[in-house]
C-alpha positions as a printed NumPy array, in Angstrom:
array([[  0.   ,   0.   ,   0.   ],
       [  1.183,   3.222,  -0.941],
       [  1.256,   5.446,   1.868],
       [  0.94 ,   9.688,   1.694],
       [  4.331,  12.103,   2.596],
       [  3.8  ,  13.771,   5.718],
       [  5.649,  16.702,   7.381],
       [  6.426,  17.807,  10.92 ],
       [  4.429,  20.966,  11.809],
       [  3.756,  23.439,  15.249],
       [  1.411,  24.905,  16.531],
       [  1.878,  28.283,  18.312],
       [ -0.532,  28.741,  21.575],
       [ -0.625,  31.631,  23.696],
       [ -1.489,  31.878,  27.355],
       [  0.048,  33.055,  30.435],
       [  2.904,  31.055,  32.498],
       [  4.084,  31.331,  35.938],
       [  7.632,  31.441,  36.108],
       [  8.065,  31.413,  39.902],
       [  6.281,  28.576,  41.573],
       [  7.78 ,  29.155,  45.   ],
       [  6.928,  32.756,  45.197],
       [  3.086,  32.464,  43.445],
       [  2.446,  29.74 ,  46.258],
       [  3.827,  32.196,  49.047],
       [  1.815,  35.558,  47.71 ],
       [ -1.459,  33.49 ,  47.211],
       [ -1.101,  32.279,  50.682],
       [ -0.677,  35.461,  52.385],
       [ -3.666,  36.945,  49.508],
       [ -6.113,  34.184,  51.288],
       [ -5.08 ,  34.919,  54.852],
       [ -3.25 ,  30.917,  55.508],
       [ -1.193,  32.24 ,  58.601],
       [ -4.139,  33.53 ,  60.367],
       [ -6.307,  30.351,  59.187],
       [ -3.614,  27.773,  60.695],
       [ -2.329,  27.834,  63.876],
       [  1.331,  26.245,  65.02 ],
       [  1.343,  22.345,  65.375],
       [ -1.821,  21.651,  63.229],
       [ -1.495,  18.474,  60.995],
       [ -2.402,  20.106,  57.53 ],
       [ -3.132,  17.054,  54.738],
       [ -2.514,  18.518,  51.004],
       [ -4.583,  16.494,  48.158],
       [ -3.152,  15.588,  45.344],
       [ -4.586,  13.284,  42.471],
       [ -3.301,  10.83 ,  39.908],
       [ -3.799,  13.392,  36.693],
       [ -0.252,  14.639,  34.966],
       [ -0.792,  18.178,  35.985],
       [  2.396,  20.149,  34.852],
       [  5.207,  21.062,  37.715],
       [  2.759,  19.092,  40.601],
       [  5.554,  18.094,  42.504],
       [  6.701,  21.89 ,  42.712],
       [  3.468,  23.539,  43.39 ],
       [  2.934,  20.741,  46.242],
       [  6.631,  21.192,  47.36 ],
       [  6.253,  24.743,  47.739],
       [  3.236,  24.849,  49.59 ],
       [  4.927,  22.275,  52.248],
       [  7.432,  24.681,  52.819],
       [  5.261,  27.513,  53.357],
       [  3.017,  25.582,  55.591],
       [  6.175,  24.477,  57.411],
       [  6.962,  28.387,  57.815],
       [  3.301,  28.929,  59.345],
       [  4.209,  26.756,  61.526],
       [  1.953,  23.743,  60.257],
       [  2.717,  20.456,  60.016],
       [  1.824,  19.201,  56.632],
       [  1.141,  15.927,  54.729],
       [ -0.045,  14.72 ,  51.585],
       [ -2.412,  12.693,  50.454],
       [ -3.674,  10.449,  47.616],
       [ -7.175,  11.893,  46.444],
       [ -7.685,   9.779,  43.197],
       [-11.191,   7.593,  43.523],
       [-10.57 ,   4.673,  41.707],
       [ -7.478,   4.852,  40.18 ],
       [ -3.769,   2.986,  41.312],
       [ -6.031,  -0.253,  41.484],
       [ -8.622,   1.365,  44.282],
       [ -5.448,   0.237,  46.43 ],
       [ -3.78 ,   2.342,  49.28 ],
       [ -0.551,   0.921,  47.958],
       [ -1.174,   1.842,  44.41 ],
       [ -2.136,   4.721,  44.739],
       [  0.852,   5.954,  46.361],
       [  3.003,   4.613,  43.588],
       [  1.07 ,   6.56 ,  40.905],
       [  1.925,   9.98 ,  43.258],
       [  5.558,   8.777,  42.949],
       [  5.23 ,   8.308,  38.771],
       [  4.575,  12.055,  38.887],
       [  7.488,  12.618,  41.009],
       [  5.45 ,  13.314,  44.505],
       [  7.29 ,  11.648,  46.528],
       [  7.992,  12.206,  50.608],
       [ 11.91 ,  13.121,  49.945],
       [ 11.181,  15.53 ,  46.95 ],
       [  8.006,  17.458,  48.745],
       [  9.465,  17.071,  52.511],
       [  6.081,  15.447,  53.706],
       [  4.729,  12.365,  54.5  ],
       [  2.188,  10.544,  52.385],
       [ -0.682,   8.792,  53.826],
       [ -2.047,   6.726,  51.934],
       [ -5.938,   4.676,  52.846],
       [ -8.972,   3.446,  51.229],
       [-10.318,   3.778,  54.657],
       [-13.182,   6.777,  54.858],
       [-15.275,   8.102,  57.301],
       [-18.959,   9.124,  56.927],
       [-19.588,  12.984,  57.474],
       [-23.115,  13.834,  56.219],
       [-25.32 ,  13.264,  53.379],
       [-26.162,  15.421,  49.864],
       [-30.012,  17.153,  50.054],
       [-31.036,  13.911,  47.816],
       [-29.794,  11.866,  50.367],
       [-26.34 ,  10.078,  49.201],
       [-23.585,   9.877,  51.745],
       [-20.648,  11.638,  52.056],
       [-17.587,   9.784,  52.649],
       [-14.394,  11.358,  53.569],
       [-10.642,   9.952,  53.521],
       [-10.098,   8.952,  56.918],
       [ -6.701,  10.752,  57.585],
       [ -8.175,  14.159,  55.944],
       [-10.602,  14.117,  58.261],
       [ -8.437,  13.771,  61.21 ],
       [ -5.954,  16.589,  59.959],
       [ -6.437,  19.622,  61.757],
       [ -7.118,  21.26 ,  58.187],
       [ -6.847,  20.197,  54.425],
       [ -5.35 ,  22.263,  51.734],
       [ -7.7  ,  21.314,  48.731],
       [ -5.218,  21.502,  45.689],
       [ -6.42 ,  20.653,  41.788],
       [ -6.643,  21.381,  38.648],
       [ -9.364,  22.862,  36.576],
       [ -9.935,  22.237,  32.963],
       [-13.316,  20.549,  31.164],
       [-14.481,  17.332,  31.552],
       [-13.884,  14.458,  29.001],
       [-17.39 ,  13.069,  29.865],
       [-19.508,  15.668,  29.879],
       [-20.314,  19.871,  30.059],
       [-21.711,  21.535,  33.224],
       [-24.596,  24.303,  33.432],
       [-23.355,  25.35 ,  35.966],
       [-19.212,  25.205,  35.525],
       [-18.057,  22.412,  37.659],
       [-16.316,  20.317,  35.601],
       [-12.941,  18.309,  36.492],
       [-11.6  ,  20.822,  39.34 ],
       [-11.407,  21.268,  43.186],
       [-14.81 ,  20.385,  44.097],
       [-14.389,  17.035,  41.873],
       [-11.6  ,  16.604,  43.98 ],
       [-13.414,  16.831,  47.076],
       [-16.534,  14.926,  45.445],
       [-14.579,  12.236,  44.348],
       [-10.525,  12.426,  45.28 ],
       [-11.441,  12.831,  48.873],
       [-14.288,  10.43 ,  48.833],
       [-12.183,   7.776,  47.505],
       [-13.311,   4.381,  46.185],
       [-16.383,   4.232,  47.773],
       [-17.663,   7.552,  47.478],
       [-16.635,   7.558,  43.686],
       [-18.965,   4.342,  43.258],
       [-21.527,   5.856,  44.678],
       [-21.495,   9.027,  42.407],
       [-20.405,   7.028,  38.938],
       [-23.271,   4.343,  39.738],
       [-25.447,   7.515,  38.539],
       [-23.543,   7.598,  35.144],
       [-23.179,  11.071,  33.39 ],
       [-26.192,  12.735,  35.958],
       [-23.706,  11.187,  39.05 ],
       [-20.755,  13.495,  38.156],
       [-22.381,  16.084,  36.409],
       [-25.629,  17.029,  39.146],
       [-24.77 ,  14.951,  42.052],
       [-20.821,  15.101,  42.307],
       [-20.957,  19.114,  43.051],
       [-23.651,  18.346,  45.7  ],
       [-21.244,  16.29 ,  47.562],
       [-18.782,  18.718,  46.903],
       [-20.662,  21.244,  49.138],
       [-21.501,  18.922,  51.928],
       [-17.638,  18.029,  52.319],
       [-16.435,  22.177,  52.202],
       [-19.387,  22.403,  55.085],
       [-18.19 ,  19.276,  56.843],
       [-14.52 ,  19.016,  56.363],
       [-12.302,  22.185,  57.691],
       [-10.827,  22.983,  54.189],
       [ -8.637,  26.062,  54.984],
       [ -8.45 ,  27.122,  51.512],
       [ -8.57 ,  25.621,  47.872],
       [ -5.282,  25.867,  45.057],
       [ -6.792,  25.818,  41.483],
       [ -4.265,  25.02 ,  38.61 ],
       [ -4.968,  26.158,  35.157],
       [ -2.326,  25.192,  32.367],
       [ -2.317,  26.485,  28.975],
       [ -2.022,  24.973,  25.738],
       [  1.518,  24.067,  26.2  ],
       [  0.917,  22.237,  29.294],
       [  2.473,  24.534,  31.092],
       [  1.446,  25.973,  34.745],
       [ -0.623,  29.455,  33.397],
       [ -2.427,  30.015,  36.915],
       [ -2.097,  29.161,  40.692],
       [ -4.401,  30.554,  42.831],
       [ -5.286,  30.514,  46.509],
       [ -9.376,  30.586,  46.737],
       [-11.27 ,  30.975,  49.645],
       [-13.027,  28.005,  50.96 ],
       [-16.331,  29.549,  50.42 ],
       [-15.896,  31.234,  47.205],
       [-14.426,  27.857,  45.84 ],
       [-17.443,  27.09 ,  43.761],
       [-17.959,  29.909,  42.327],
       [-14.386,  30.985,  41.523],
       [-14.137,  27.061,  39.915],
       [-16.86 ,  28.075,  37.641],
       [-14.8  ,  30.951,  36.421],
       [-11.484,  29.336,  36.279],
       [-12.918,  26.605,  33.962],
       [-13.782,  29.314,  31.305],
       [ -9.977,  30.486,  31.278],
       [ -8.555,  27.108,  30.972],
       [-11.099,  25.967,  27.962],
       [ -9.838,  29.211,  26.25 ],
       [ -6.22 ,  27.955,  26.921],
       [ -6.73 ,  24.131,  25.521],
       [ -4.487,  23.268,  22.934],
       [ -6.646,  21.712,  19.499],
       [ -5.723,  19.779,  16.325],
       [ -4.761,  22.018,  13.357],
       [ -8.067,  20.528,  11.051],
       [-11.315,  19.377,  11.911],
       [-11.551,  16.475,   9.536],
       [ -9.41 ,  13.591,   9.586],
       [ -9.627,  10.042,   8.023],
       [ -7.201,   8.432,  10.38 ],
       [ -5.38 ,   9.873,  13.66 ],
       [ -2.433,   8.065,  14.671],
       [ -1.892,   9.016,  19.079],
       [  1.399,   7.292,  19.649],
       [  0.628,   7.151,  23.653],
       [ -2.543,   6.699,  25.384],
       [ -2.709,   7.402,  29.519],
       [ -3.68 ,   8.529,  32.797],
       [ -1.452,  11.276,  32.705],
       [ -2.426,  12.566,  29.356],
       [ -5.875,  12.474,  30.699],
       [ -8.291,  10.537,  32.801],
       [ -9.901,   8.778,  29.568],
       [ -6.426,   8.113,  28.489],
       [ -6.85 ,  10.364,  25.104],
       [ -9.149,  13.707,  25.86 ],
       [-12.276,  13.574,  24.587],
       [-12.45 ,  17.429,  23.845],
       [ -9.723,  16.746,  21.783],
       [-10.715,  13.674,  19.297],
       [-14.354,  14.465,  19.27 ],
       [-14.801,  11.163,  20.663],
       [-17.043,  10.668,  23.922],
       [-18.426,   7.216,  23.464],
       [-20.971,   6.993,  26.818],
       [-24.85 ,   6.099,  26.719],
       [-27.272,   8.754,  26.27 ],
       [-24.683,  11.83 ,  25.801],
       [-24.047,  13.309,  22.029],
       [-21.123,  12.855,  20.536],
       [-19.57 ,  16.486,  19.911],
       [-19.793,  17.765,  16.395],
       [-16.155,  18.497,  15.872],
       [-13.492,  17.084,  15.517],
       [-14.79 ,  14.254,  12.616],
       [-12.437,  11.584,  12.994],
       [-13.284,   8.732,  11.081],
       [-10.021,   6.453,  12.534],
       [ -8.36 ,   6.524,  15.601],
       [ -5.037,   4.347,  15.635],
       [ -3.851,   4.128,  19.616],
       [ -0.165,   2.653,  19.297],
       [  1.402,   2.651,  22.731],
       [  0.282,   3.071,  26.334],
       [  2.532,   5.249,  28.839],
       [  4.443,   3.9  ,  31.289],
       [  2.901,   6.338,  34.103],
       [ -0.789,   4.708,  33.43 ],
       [  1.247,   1.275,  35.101],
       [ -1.357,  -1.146,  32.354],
       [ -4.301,   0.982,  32.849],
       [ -5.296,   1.602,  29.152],
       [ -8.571,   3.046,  29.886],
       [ -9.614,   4.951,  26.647],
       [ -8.602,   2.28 ,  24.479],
       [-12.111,   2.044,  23.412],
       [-11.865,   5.238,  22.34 ],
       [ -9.589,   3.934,  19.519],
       [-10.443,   1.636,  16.275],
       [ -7.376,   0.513,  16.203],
       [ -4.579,  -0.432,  18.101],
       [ -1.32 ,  -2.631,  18.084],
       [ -0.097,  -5.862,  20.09 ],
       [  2.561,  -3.354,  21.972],
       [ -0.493,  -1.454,  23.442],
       [ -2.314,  -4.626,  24.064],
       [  0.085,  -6.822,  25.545],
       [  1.009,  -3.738,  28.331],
       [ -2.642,  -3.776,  29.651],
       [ -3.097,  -4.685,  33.258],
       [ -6.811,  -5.377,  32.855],
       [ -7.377,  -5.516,  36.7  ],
       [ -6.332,  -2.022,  36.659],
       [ -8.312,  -0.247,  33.603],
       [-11.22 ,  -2.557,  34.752],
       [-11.217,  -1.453,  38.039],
       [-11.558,   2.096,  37.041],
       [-13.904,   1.83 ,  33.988],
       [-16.095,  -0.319,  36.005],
       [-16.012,   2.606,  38.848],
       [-16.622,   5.007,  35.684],
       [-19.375,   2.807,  34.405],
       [-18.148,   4.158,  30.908],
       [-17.418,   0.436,  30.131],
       [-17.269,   1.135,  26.386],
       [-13.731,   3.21 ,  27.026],
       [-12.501,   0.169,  28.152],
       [-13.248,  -2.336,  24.879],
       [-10.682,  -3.546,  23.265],
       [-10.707,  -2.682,  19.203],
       [ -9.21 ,  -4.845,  16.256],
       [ -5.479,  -5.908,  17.511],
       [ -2.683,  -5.514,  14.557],
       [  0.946,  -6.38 ,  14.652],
       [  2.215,  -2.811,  14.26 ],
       [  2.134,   0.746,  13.555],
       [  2.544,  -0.025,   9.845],
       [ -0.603,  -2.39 ,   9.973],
       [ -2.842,  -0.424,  11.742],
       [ -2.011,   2.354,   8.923],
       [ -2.667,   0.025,   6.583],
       [ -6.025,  -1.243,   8.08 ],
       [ -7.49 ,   2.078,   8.708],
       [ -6.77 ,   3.045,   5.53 ],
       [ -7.958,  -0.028,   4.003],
       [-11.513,   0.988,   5.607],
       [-11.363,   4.372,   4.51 ],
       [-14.342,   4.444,   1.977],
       [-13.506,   5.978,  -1.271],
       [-10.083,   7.807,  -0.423],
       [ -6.957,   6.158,  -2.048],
       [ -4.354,   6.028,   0.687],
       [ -2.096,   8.82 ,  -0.944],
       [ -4.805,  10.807,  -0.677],
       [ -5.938,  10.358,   2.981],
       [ -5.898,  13.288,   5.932],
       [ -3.146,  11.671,   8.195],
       [ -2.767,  13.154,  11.486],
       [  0.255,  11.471,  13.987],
       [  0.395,  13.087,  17.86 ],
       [  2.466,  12.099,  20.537],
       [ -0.373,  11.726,  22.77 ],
       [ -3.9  ,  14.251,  23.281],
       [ -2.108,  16.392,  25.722],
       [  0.951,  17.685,  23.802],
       [ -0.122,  19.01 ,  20.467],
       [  2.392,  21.763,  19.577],
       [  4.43 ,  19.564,  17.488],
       [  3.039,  17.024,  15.281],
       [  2.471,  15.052,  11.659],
       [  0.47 ,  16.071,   9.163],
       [  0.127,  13.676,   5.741],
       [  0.344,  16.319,   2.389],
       [ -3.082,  16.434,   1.39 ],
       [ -3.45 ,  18.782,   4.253],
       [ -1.043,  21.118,   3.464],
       [ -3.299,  23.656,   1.639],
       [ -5.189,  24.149,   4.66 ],
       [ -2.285,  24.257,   7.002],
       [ -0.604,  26.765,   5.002],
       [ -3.44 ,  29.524,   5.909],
       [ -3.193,  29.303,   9.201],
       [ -1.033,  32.186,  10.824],
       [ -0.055,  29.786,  14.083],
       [  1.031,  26.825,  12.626],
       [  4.665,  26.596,  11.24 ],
       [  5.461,  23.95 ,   8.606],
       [  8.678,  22.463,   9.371],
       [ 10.985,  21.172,   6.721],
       [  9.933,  19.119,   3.602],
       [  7.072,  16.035,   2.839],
       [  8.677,  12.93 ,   3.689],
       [  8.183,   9.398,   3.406],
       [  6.549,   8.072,   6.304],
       [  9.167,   5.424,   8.22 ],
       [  8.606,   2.936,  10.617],
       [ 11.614,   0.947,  12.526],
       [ 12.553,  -2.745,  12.185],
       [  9.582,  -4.028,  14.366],
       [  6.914,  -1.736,  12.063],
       [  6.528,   0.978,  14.72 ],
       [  6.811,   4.621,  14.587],
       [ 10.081,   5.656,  16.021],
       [  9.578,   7.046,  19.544],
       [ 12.496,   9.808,  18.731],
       [ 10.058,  11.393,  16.01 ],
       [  8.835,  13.719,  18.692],
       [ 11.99 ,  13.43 ,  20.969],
       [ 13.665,  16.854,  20.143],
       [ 10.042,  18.75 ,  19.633]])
């Protein structure tokens, strides 16, 4: 089969960036009031979840050290739901794959499945709390904001602090609870439990993240415990503005060299393919993507390929990686079961190619609209196949780099890995 020439291309994005972690941590403390909040001696437990959020283990570093210079004494913990196998012991190594670990941040990390009840919604669902966060004198509620890959919000809680309370706090059992409600469970009921655990729990003050297109930290901010909601809402508009997007709308096949957890929490992000695949919600009307080739899993998602549903296509490399106790653990907390079905298994990169273009109706393969990414999350440099070219060239961000190429793969029929490794 003859395959198109593609070229290298990238995208410009613009957006804010902090540059100083340490001080933004230690002026958004002070802007919130933290010293007056915390007194000397108080056991003060940080969240932090299983997402790769850009420069975590800084942002959580820095506020142990100003907590230390209140006078606190800090800890962190895991605040995930499901994820690291619903396992106290898991989850602590998926804080340590994004580099929180107890020697880097200077804290301890406590790590249990263990959760207390502390109330119950308006509708009646219990609230469950991890049981060291409720024993801490205080929690510092840290997460990041950004839209949700299953669904939008009326009201502008999406995938932020109070999802971390909802959900991170509430661990295993409180996230089977809320998913056992599908879409309405995270969408109506999620914030609801949200506000019973900032009434319940003494949060002294939330950290919203916000990251721009380049993955990079854009915001940090200290909110107010009860201005959390409503500050969430308006955070969530910023970092949609911010989100990185493919170059072209319609694509015959998109290659996503690595699928995972800390790309995003459906392993590719659905506001980025297009691609929701969950009963009763609409599909979104753009981007059409008529194949979806997932070739390799990360080594951070430790075998959870959760979102490999979301593919058409994948390759025996992806496949024989999957720990299925893992990715079914968490799709069967999701209930989204169809992100966790396994498509049509081929030997390699260059037969996946071959098969999705093979199925492409009425397109001869030179002519097809290829699209290769390193993953959903990174999209300033990628592959573009040369029928696309004329609509590349008009837009004023995107830089074509070099010449069209043939496309090569390596002596096992894979894309090299070092395609992307100096972009």
């Amino acid at each position: 089969m003859l395959f198109p020439k593609w070229v290298k291309i990238k995208q410009r994005f613009t957006g804010p960036v902090v540059t100083d972690i340490d001080a933004t941590i230690a002026q958004e403390f002070a802007k919130v009031g933290l010293a007056e909040k915390i007194k000397p001696d108080q056991r003060i437990a940080i969240t932090v979840g299983s997402r790769g959020i850009a420069n975590i283990s800084t942002i959580v570093k820095a506020a142990v050290q100003e907590l230390k210079k209140i006078g606190a004494i800090p800890f962190i913990i895991p605040t995930m739901g499901s994820h690291g196998g619903a396992t106290a012991e898991g989850q602590v190594e998926v804080l340590e794959s994004l580099g929180v670990t107890e020697d880097f941040c200077g804290a301890p990390i406590l790590s249990s499945m263990e959760v207390v009840q502390v109330g119950e919604t308006p509708q009646g669902m219990p609230v469950f709390v991890d049981k060291y966060a409720v024993e801490a004198d205080g929690v510092l509620l840290m997460g990041r904001i950004k839209v949700h890959t299953d669904f939008k919000s009326p009201i502008g809680i999406e995938s932020g602090l109070m999802k971390m309370a909802a959900i991170g706090m509430g661990k295993h059992k409180q996230a089977l609870l809320i998913h056992s409600y599908g879409v309405h469970g995270i969408r109506d009921i999620m914030p609801e439990v949200a506000k019973v655990m900032l009434q319940k729990v003494n949060i002294v003050c939330g950290v919203g993240i916000v990251e721009n297109a380049f993955e990079q930290t854009a915001i940090i901010e200290a909110i107010p415990t009860p201005l959390i909601p409503q500050r969430e809402s308006e955070l969530l508009r910023q970092s949609a503005a911010l989100m990185p997007k493919l170059p072209v709308e319609d694509i015959d096949v998109l290659i996503v060299d690595e699928i995972g957890k800390n790309y995003s929490g459906t392993g590719m992000d659905t506001n980025i393919i297009g691609r929701i695949r969950i009963l009763g919600v609409p599909e979104p009307s753009s981007p059409r993507i008529k194949y979806i080739i997932a070739s390799d899993v990360s080594e951070e998602s430790h075998g959870n390929a959760l979102g490999i549903g979301l593919a058409d296509v994948t390759t025996k490399r992806l496949f024989d990686q999957i720990d299925f106790q893992k990715m079914n653990e968490n799709v069967i907390t999701s209930t989204f079961l169809t992100r966790a079905a396994v498509p049509i298994v081929l030997d390699n990169d260059r037969e996946a190619l071959k098969t999705a273009l093979r199925s492409n109706w009425g397109v001869e393969p030179e002519r097809a609209r290829i699209v290769r990414i390193p993953n959903t999350l990174h999209l300033k440099y990628l592959y573009v196949s040369e029928p696309l070219l004329p609509e590349i060239l008009n837009q004023p961000h995107i830089e074509v780099l070099g010449e069209p190429e043939e496309m090569s793969f390596d002596s096992t029929g894979y894309f090299p890995k070092t395609d992307f490794t100096h972009a």
